[in-house]
mmCIF file of C-alpha atoms and ligand atoms in Angstrom:
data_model
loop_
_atom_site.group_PDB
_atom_site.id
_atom_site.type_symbol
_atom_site.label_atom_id
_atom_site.label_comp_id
_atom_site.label_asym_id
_atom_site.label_seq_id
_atom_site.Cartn_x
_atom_site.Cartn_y
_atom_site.Cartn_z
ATOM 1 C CA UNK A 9 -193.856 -4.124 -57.596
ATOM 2 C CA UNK A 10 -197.379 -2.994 -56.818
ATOM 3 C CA UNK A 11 -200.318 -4.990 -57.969
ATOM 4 C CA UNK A 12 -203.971 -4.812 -57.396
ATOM 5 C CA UNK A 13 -207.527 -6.756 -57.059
ATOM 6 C CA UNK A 14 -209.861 -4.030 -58.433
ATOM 7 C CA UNK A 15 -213.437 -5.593 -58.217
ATOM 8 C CA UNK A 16 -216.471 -3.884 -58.989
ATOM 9 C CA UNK A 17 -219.081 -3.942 -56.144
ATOM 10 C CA UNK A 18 -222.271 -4.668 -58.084
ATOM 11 C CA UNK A 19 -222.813 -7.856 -56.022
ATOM 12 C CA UNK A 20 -221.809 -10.432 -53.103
ATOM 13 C CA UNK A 21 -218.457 -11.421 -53.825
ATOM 14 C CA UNK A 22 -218.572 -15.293 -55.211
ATOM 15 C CA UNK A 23 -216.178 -18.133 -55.065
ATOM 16 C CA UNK A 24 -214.751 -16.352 -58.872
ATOM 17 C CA UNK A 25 -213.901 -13.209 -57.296
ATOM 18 C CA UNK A 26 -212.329 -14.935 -54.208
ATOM 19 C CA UNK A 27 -209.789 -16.732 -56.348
ATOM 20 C CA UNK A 28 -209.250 -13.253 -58.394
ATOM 21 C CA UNK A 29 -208.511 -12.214 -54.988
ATOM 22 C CA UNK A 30 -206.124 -14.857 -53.864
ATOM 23 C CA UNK A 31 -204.098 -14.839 -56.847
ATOM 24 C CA UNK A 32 -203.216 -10.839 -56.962
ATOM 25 C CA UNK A 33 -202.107 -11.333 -53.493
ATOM 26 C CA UNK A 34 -200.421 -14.492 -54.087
ATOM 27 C CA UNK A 35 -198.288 -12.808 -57.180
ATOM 28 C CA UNK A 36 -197.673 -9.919 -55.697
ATOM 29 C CA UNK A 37 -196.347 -11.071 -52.017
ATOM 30 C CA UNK A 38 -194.426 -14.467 -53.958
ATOM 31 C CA UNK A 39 -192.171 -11.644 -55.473
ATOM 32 C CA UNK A 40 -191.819 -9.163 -52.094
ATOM 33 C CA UNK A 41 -194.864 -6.578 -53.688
ATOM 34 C CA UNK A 42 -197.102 -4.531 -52.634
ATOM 35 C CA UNK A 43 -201.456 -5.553 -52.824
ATOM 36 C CA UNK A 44 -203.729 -3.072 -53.080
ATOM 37 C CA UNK A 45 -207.899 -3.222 -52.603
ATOM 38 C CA UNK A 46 -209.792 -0.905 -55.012
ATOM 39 C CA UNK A 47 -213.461 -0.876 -55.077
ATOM 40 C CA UNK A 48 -215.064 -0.219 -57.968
ATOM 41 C CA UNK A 49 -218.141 1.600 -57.429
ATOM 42 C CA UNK A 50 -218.367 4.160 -60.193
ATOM 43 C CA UNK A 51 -221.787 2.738 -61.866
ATOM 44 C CA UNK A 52 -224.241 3.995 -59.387
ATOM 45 C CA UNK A 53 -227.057 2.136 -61.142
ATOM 46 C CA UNK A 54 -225.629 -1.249 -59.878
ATOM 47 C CA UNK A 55 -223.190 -0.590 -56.533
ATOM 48 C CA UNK A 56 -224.229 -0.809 -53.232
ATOM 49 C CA UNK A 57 -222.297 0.552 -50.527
ATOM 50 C CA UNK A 58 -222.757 -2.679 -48.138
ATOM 51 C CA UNK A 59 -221.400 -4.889 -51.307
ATOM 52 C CA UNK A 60 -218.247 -2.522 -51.119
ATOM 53 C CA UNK A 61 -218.122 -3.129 -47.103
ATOM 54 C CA UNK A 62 -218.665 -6.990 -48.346
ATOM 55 C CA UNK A 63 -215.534 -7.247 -50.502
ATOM 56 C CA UNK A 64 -213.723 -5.820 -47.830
ATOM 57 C CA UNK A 65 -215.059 -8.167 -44.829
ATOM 58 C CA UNK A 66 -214.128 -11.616 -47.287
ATOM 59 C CA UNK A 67 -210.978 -10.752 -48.001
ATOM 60 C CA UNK A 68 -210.300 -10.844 -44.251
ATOM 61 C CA UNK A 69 -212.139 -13.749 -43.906
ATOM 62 C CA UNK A 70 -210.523 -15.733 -46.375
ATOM 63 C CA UNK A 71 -206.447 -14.390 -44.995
ATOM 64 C CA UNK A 72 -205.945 -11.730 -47.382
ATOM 65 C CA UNK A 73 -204.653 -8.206 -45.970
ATOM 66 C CA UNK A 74 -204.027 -5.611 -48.376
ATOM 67 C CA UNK A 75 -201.610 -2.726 -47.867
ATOM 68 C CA UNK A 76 -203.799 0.251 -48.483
ATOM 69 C CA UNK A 77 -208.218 0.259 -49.812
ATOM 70 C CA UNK A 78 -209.031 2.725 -52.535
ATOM 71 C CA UNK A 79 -212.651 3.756 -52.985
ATOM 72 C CA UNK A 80 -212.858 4.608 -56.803
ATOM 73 C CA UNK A 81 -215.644 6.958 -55.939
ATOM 74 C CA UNK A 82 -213.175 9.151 -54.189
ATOM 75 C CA UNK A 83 -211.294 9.957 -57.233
ATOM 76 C CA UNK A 84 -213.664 11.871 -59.008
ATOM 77 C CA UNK A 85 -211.686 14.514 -59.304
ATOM 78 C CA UNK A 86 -208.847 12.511 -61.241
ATOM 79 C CA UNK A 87 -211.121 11.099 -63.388
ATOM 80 C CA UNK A 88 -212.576 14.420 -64.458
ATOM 81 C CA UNK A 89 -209.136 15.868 -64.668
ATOM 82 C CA UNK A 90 -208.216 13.268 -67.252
ATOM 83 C CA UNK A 91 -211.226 13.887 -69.541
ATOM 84 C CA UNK A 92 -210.512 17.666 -69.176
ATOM 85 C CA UNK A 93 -206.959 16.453 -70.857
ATOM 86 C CA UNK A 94 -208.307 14.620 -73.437
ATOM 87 C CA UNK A 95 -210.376 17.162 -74.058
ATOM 88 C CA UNK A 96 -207.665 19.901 -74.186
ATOM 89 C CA UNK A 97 -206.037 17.667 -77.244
ATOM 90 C CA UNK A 98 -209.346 17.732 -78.994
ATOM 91 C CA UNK A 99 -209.860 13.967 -78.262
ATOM 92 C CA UNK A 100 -213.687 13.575 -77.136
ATOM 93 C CA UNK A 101 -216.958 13.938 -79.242
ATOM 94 C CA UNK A 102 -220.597 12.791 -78.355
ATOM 95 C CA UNK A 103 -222.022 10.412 -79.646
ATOM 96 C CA UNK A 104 -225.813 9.155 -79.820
ATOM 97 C CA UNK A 105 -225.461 5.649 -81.724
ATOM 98 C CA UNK A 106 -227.590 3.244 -79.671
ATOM 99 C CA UNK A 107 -226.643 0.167 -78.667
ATOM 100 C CA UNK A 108 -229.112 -2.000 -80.887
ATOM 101 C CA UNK A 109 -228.141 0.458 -83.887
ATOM 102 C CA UNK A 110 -225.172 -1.402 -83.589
ATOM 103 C CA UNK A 111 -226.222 -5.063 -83.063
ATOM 104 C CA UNK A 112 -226.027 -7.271 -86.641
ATOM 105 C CA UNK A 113 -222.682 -5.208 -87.552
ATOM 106 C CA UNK A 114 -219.057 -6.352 -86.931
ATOM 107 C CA UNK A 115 -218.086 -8.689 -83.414
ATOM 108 C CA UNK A 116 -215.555 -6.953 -81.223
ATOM 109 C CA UNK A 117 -213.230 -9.329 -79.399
ATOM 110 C CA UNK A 118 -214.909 -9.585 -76.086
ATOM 111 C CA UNK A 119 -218.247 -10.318 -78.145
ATOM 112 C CA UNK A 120 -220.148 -7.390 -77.857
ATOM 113 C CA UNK A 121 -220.643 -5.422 -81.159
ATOM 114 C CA UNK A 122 -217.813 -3.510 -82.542
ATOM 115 C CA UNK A 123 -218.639 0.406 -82.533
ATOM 116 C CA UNK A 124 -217.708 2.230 -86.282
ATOM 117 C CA UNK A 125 -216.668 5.494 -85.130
ATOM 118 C CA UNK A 126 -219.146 7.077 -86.741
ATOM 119 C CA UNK A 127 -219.875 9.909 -84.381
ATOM 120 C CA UNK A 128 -215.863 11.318 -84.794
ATOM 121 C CA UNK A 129 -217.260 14.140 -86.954
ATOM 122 C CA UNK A 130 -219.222 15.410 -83.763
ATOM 123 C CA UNK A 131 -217.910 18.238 -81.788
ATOM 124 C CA UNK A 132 -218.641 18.834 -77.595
ATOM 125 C CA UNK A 133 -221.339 21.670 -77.092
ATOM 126 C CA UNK A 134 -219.465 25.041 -76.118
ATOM 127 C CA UNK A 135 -219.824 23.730 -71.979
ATOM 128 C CA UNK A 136 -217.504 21.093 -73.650
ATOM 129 C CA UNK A 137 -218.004 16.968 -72.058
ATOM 130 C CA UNK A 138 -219.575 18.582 -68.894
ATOM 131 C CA UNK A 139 -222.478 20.145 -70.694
ATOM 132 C CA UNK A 140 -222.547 17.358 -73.264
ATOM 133 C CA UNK A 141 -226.332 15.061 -72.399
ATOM 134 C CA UNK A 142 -224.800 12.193 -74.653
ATOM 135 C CA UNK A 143 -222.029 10.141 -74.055
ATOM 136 C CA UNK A 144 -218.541 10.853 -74.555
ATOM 137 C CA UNK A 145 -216.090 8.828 -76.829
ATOM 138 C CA UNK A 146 -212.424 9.403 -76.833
ATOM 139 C CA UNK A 147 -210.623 9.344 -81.051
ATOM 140 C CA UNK A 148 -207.820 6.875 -80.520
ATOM 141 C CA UNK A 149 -204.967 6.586 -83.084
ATOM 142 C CA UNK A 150 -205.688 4.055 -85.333
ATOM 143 C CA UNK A 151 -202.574 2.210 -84.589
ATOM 144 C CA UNK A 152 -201.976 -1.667 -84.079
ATOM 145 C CA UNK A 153 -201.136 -2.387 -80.377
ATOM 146 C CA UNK A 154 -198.860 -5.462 -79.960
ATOM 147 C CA UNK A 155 -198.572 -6.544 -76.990
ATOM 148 C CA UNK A 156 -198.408 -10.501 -75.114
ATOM 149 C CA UNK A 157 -198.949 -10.904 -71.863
ATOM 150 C CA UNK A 158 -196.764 -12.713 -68.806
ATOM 151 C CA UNK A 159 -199.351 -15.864 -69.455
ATOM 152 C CA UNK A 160 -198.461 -15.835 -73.130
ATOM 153 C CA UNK A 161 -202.017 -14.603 -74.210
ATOM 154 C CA UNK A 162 -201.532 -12.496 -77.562
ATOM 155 C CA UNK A 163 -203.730 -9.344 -76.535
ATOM 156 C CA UNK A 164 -202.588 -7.619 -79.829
ATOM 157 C CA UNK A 165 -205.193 -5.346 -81.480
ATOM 158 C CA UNK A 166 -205.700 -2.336 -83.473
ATOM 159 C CA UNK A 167 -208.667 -1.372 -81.007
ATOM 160 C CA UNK A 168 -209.471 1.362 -82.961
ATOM 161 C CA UNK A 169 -210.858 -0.720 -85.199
ATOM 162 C CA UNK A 170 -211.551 -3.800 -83.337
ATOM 163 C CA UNK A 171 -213.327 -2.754 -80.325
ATOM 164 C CA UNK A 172 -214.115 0.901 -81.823
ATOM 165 C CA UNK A 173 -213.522 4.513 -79.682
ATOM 166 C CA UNK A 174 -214.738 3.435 -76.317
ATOM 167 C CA UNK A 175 -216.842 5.362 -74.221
ATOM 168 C CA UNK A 176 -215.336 7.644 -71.620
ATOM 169 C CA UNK A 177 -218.136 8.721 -69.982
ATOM 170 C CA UNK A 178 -221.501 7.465 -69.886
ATOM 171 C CA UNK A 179 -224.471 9.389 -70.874
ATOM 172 C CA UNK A 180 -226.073 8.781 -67.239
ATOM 173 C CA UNK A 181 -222.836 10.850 -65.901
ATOM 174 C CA UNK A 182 -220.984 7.965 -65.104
ATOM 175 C CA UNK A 183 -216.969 7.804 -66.029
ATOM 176 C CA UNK A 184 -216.816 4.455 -67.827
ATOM 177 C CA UNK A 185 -214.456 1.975 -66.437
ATOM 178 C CA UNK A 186 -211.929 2.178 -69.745
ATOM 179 C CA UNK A 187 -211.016 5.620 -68.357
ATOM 180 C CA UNK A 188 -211.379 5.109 -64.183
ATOM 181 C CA UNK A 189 -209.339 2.174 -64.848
ATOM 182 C CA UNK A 190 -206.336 3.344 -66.595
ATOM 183 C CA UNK A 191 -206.044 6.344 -64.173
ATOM 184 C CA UNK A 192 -206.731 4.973 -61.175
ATOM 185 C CA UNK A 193 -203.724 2.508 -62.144
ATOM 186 C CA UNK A 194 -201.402 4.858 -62.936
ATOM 187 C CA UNK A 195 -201.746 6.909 -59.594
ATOM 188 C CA UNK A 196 -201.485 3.981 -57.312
ATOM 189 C CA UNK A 197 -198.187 3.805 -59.063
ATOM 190 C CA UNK A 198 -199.849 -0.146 -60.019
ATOM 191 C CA UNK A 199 -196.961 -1.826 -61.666
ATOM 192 C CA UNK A 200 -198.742 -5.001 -62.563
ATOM 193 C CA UNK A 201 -202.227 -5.653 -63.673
ATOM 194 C CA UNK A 202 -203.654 -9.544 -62.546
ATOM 195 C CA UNK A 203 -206.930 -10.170 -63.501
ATOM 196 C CA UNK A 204 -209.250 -12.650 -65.285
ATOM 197 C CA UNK A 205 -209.245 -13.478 -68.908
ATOM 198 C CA UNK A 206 -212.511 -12.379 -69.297
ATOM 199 C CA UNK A 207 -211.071 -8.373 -69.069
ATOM 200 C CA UNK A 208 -208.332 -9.482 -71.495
ATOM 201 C CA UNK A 209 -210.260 -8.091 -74.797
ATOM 202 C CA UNK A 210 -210.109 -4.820 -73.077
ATOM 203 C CA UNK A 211 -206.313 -4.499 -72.611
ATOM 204 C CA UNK A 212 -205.389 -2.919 -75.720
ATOM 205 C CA UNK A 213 -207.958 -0.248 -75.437
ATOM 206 C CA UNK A 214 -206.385 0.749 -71.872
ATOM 207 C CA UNK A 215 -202.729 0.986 -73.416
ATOM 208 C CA UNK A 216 -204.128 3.044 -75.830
ATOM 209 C CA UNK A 217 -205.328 5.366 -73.515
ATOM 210 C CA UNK A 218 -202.353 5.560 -71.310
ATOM 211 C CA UNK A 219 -200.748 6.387 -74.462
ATOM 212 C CA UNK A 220 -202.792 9.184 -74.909
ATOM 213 C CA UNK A 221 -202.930 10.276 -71.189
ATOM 214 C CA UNK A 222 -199.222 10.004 -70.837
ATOM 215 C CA UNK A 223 -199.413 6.980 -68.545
ATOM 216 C CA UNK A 224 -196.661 4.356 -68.142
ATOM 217 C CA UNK A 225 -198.412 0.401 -69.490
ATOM 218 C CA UNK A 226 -198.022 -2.269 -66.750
ATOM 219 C CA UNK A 227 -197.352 -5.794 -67.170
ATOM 220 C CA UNK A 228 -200.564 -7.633 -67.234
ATOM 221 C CA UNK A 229 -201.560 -11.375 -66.987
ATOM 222 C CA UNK A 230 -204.770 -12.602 -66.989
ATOM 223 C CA UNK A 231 -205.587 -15.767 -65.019
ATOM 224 C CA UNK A 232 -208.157 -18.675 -66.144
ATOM 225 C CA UNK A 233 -211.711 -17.942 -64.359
ATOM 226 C CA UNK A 234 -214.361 -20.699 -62.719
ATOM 227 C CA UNK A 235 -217.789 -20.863 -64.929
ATOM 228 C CA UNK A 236 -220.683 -22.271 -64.298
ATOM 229 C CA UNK A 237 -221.767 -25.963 -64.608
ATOM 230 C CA UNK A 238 -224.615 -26.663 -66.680
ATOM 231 C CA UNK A 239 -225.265 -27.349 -70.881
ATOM 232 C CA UNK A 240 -224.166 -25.714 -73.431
ATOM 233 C CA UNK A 241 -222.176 -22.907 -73.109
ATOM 234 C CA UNK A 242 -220.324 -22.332 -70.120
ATOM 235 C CA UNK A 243 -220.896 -18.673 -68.456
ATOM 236 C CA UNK A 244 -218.841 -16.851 -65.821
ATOM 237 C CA UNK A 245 -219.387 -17.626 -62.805
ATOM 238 C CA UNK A 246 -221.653 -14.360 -60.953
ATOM 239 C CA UNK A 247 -223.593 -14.817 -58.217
ATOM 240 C CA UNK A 248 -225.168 -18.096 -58.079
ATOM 241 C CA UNK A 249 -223.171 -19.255 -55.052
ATOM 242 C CA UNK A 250 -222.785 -15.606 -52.988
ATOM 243 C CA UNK A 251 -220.667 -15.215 -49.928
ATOM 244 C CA UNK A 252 -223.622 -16.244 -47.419
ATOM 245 C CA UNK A 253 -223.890 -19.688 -48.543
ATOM 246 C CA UNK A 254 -220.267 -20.005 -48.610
ATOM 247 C CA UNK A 255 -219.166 -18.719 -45.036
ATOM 248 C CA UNK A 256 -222.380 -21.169 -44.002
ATOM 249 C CA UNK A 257 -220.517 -24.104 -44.788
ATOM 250 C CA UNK A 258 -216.792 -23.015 -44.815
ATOM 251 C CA UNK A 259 -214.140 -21.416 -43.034
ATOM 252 C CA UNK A 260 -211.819 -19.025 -44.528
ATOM 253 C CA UNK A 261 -208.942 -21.713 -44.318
ATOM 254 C CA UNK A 262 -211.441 -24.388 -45.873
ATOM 255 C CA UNK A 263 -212.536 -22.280 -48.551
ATOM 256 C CA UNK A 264 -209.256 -21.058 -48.972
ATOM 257 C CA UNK A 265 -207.888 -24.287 -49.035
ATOM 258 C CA UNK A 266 -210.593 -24.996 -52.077
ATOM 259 C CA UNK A 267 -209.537 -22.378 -54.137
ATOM 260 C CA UNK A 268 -205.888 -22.775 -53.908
ATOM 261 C CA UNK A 269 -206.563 -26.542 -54.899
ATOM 262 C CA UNK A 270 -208.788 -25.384 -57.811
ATOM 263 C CA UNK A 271 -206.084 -23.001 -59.122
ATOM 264 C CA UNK A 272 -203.140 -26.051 -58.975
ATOM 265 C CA UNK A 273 -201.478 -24.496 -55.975
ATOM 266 C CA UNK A 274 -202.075 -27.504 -53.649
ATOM 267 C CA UNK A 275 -202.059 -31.106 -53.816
ATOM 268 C CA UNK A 276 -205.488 -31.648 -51.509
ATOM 269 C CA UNK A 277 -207.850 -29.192 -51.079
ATOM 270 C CA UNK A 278 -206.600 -28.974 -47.013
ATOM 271 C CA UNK A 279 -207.429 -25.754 -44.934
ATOM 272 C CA UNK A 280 -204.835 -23.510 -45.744
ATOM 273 C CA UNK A 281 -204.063 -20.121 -44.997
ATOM 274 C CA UNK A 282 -202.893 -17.582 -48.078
ATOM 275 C CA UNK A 283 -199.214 -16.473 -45.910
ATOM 276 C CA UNK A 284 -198.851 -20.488 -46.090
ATOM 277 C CA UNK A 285 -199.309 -20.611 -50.122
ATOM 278 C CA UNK A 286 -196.987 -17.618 -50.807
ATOM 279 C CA UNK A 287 -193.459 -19.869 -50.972
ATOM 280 C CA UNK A 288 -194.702 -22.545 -53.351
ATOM 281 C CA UNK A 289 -196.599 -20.183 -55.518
ATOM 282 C CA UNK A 290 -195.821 -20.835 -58.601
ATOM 283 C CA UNK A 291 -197.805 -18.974 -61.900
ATOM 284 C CA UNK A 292 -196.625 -22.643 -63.506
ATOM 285 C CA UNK A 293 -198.770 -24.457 -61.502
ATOM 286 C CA UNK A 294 -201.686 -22.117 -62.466
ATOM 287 C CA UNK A 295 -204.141 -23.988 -65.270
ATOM 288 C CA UNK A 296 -204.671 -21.461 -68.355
ATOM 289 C CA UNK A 297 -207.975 -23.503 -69.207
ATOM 290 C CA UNK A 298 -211.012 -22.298 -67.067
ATOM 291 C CA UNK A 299 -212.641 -24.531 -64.629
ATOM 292 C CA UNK A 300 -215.891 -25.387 -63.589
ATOM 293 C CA UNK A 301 -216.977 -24.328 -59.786
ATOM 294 C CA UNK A 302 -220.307 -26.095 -58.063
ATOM 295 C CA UNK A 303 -222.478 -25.853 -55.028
ATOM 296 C CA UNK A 304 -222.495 -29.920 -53.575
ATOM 297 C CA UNK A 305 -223.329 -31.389 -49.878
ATOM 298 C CA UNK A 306 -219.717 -31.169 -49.354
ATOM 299 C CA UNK A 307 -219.611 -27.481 -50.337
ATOM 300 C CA UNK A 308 -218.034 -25.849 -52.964
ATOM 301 C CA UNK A 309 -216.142 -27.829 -55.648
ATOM 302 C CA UNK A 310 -213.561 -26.963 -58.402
ATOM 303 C CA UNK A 311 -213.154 -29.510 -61.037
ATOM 304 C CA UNK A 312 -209.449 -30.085 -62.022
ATOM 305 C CA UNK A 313 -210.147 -31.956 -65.129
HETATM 306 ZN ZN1 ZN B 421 -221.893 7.329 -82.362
#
């Protein structure tokens, strides 16, 4: 069993991608696995190398050691290799269809606008994707992908239609993180996917594509994520309370001890180390409902209710 935490180092890491963190390497030593660390830093626009060095310094901090760091930077040439396959089956077509062209037509599951497809007419330019100054969409089958996952979420779609071709590579150059994803998976040999619920809409587009690609599909559960207090509409929770403020006021035990508390994994929120949490872990004890995380003079706070 191999899993991994896989976040993408656009910012400080935050109390949400700490528990992320924890509960990969939770799952994954609980059943005698392997954990792997892979930094996604593909969109150049937003990564920063010291947020990559970041991710990698709180992990340590909090107790977590991984068995092996992949930089998804480094596999370029994997990435390339795949869209020269999908290529080769006559897969990939530009397409120019902005964003806001989209906007007032049919919701996708994750909430973004679903794209129609309409650029599959559209062949590559002779220099094929390469040469190609739009971006690059990859023709799924239009089939229905069933699939539940170890949580008992229903992640079934026909992605095709529901999400639309997804993009493959960006027009800025950029592989798009459908396509890193699935084969940066597949060559770290990952046999389970853990990650939060907010990727979930996603999942049937990346079994497509290991379809495809001639990948094997992992098992994949997606965990319940912290938000945001405030009105309304709860968000994620990004940056609002960034690893500075929390190493200010915690230890790694403390906060560790926090977050194992918020995800149901301890009684009191006592300093803990992860290698302590690994006997008793339990995916049963895990709530499915997402929780709201806040900044207070006693530090940070899950609620439980
Ligand atoms: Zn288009």
């Amino acid at each position: 069993m191999i899993s991994r935490f896989a976040p993408s180092t656009t910012g400080e890491a935050h109390p949400g991608t700490l528990l992320a963190a924890l509960l990969v390497w939770l799952d994954a030593r609980s059943r005698g696995g392997r954990a792997i660390l892979r930094l996604e830093d593909l969109d150049v626009t937003r990564t920063r190398a010291a947020w990559a060095q970041q991710m990698i310094d709180a992990c340590a901090w909090l107790g977590l050691a991984w068995d092996q760091i992949v930089v998804q930077s480094d596999r370029r040439a994997a990435h390339d290799a795949a869209l020269d396959a999908l290529a080769a089956h006559g897969r990939l077509y530009p397409c120019t269809c902005s964003r806001a062209a989209r906007a007032g037509g049919r919701r996708a599951p994750d909430g973004s606008w679903a794209y129609d497809n309409a650029c599959r007419g559209r062949v590559l330019p002779a220099g094929g994707w390469r040469a190609s100054p739009d971006a690059i969409r990859v023709r799924l089958d239009d089939d229905r992908v069933a699939l539940i996952d170890a949580g008992g979420l229903d992640l079934s779609q026909t992605p095709a239609r529901d999400m639309g071709d997804p993009v493959v590579r960006r027009r800025d150059g950029v592989v798009a993180y459908q396509l890193a994803v699935v084969v940066d998976d597949a060559a770290a040999g990952i046999t389970d996917v853990v990650r939060g619920r907010d990727i979930a809409p996603s999942t049937a587009t990346q079994v497509m594509l290991q379809r495809l690609l001639g990948l094997a599909t992992p098992r994949y559960r997606h965990h319940f994520l912290l938000l945001e207090p405030g009105a309304g509409k709860l968000a994620k929770l990004h940056g609002s309370i960034p690893l500075s403020q929390l190493r200010a006021h915690h230890d790694g035990p403390a906060l560790c001890g926090v977050l194992a508390w918020g995800a149901g994994l301890l009684d009191d929120p006592v300093p803990s180390r992860p290698a302590e949490l690994v006997a008793a872990f339990d995916w049963r004890r895990v709530p499915t409902d997402d929780r709201v995380a806040r900044w207070t003079d006693h530090g940070l706070v899950i609620d439980r209710s």
